Coordinates of N, CA and C in Angstrom, one line a residue:
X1 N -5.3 7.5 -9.9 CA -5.2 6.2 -10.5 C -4.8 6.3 -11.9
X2 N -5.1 7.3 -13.0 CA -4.9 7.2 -14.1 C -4.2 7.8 -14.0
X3 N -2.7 8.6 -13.4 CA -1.1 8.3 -13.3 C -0.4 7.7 -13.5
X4 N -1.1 6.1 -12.6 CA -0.3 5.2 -12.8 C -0.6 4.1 -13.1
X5 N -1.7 4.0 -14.2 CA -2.5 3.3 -15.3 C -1.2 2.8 -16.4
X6 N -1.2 1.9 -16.7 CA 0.1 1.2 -17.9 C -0.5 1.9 -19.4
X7 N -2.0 1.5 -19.3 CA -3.0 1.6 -20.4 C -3.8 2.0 -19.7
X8 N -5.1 2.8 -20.6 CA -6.3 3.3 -20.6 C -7.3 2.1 -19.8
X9 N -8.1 2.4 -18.8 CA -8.6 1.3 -18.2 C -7.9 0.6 -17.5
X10 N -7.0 0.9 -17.2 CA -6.0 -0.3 -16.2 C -6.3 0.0 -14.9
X11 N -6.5 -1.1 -14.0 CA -7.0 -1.3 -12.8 C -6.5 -2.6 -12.1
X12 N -5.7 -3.2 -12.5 CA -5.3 -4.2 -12.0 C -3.6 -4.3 -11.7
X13 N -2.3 -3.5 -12.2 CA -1.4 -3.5 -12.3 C -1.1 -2.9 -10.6
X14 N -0.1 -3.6 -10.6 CA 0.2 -3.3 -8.8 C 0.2 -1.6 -8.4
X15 N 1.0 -1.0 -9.4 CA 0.9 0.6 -9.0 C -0.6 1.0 -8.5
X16 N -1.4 0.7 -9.7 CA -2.4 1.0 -9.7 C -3.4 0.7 -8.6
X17 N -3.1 -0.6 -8.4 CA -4.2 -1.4 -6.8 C -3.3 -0.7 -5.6
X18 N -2.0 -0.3 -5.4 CA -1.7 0.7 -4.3 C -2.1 2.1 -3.9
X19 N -1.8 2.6 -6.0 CA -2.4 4.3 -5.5 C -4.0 3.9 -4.9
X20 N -4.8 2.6 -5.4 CA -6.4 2.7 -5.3 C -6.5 2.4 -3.3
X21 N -5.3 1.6 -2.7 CA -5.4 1.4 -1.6 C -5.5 2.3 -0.4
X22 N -4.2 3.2 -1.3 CA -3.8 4.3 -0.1 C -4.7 5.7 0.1
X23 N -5.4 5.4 -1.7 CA -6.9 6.6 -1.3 C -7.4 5.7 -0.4
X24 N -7.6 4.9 0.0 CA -9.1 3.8 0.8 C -8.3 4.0 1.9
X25 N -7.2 3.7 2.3 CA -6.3 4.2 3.4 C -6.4 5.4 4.0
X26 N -6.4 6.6 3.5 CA -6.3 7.7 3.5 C -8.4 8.5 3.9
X27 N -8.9 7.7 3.2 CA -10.4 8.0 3.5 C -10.5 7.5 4.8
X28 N -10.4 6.4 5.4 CA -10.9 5.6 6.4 C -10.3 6.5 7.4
X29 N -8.6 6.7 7.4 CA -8.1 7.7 8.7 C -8.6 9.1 8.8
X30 N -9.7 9.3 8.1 CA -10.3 11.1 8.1 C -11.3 10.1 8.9
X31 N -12.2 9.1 8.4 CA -13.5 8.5 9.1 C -13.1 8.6 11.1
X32 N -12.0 7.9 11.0 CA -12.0 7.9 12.5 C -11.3 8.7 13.2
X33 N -11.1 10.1 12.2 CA -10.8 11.2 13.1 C -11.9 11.4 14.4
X34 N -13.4 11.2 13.3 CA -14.6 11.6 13.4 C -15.8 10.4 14.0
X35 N -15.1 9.2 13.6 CA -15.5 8.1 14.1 C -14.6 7.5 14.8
X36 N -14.4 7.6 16.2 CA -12.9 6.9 17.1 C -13.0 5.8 17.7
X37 N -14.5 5.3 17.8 CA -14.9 4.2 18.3 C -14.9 3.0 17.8
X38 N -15.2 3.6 16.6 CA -15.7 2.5 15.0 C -14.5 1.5 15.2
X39 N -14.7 0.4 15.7 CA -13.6 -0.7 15.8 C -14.2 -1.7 14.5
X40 N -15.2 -2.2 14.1 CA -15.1 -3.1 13.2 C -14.8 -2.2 11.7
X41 N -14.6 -0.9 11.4 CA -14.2 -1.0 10.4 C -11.9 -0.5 10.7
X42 N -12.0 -0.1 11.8 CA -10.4 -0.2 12.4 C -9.8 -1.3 11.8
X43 N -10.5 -2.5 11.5 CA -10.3 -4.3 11.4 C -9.9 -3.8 9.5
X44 N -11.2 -3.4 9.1 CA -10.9 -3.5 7.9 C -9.4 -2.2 7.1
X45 N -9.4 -1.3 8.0 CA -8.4 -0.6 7.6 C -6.8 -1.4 8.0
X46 N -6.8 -2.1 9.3 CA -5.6 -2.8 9.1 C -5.2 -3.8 7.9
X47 N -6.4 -4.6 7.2 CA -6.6 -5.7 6.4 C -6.2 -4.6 4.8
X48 N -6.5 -3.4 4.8 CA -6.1 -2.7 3.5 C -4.8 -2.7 3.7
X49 N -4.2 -2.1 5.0 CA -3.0 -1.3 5.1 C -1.7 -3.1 4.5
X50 N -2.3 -4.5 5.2 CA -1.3 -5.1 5.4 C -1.2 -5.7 3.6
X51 N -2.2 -5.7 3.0 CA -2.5 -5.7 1.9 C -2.0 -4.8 0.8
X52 N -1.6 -3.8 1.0 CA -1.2 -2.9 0.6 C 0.6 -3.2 1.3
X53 N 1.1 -3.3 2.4 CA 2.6 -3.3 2.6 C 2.7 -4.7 1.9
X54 N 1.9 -5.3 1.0 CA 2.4 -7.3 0.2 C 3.0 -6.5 -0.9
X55 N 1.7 -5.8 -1.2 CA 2.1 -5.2 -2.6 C 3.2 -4.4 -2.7
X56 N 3.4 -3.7 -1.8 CA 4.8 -2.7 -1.8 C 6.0 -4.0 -2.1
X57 N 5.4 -4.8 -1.1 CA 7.1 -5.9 -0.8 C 7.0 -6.6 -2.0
X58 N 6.1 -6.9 -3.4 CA 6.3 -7.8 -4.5 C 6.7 -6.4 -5.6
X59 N 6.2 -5.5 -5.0 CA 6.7 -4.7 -6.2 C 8.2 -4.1 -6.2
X60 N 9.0 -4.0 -4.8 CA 10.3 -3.6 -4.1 C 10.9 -4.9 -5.1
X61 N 10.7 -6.0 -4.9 CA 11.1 -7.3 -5.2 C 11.5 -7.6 -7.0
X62 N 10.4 -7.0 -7.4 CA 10.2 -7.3 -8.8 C 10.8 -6.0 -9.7
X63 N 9.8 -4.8 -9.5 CA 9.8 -3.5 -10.2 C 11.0 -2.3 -9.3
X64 N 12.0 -2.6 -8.7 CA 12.5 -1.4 -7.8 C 12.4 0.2 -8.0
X65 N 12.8 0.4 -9.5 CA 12.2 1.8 -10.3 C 10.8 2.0 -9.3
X66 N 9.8 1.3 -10.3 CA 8.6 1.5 -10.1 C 8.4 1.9 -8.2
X67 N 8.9 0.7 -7.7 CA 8.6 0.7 -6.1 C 9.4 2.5 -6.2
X68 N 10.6 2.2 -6.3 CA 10.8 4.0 -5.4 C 10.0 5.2 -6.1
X69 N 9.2 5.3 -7.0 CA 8.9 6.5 -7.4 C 7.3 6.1 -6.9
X70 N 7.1 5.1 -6.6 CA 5.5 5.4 -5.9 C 5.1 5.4 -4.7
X71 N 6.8 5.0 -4.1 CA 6.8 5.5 -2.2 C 7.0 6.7 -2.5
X72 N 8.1 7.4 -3.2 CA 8.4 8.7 -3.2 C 7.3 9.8 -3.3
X73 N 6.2 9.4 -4.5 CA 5.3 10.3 -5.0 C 3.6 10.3 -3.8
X74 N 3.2 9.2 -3.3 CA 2.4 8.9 -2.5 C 2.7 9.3 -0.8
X75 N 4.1 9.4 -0.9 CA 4.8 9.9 0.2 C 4.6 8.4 1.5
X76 N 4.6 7.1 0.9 CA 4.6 6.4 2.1 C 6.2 6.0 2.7
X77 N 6.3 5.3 3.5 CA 7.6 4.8 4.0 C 8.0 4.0 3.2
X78 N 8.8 3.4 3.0 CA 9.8 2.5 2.5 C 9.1 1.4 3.9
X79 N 9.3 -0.4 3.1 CA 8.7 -1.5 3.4 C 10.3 -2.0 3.9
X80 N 9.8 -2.4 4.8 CA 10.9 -3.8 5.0 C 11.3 -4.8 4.8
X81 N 12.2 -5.6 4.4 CA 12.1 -7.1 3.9 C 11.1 -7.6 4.3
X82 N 10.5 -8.8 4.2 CA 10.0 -9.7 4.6 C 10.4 -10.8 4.9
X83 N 11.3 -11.0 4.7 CA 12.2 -12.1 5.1 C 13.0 -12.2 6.4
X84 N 13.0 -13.0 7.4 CA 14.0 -12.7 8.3 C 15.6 -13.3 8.4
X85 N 16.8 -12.6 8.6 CA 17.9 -13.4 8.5 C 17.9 -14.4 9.4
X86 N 18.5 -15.1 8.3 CA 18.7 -16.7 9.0 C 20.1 -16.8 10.1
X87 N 20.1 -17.2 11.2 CA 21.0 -16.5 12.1 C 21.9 -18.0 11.8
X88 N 23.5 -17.8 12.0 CA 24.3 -18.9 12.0 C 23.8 -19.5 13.7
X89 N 24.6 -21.0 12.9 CA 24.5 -21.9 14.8 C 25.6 -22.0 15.3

């Protein structure tokens, strides 16, 4: 987290609420190595993960720098638009 901190104490800037997601990300998938059954927290790990692919798509959008060096360094995939093309009639 304090990587990708702007300032001292920072906890709110999007890098920062991603690296904080993908540790929570990353904890939960060791849980259900171990725990496989555990479906109500399965619920909450999809709710981080989609939470986490908003923030990738506002930061792709806004910061592109920023977006590729913290798919790059976190090692996630690259996000997909969000938007769908509008097909001609």
């Amino acid at each position: 987290m304090a990587a990708w901190a702007r300032r001292p104490g920072d906890s709110g800037s999007t890098e920062v609420q991603v690296a904080i997601l993908t540790v929570r990300i990353n904890n939960l998938h060791r849980h259900f190595k171990k725990h496989t059954k555990d479906k109500h927290t399965r619920r909450g790990l999809e709710a981080l993960t989609v939470q986490r692919r908003k923030l990738l798509q506002y930061m792709k959008r806004v910061d592109f720098p920023m977006y590729r060096r913290i798919v790059l360094t976190l090692g996630l995939q690259p996000v997909r638009d969000s938007k769908k093309p509008k097909l001609a009639r």
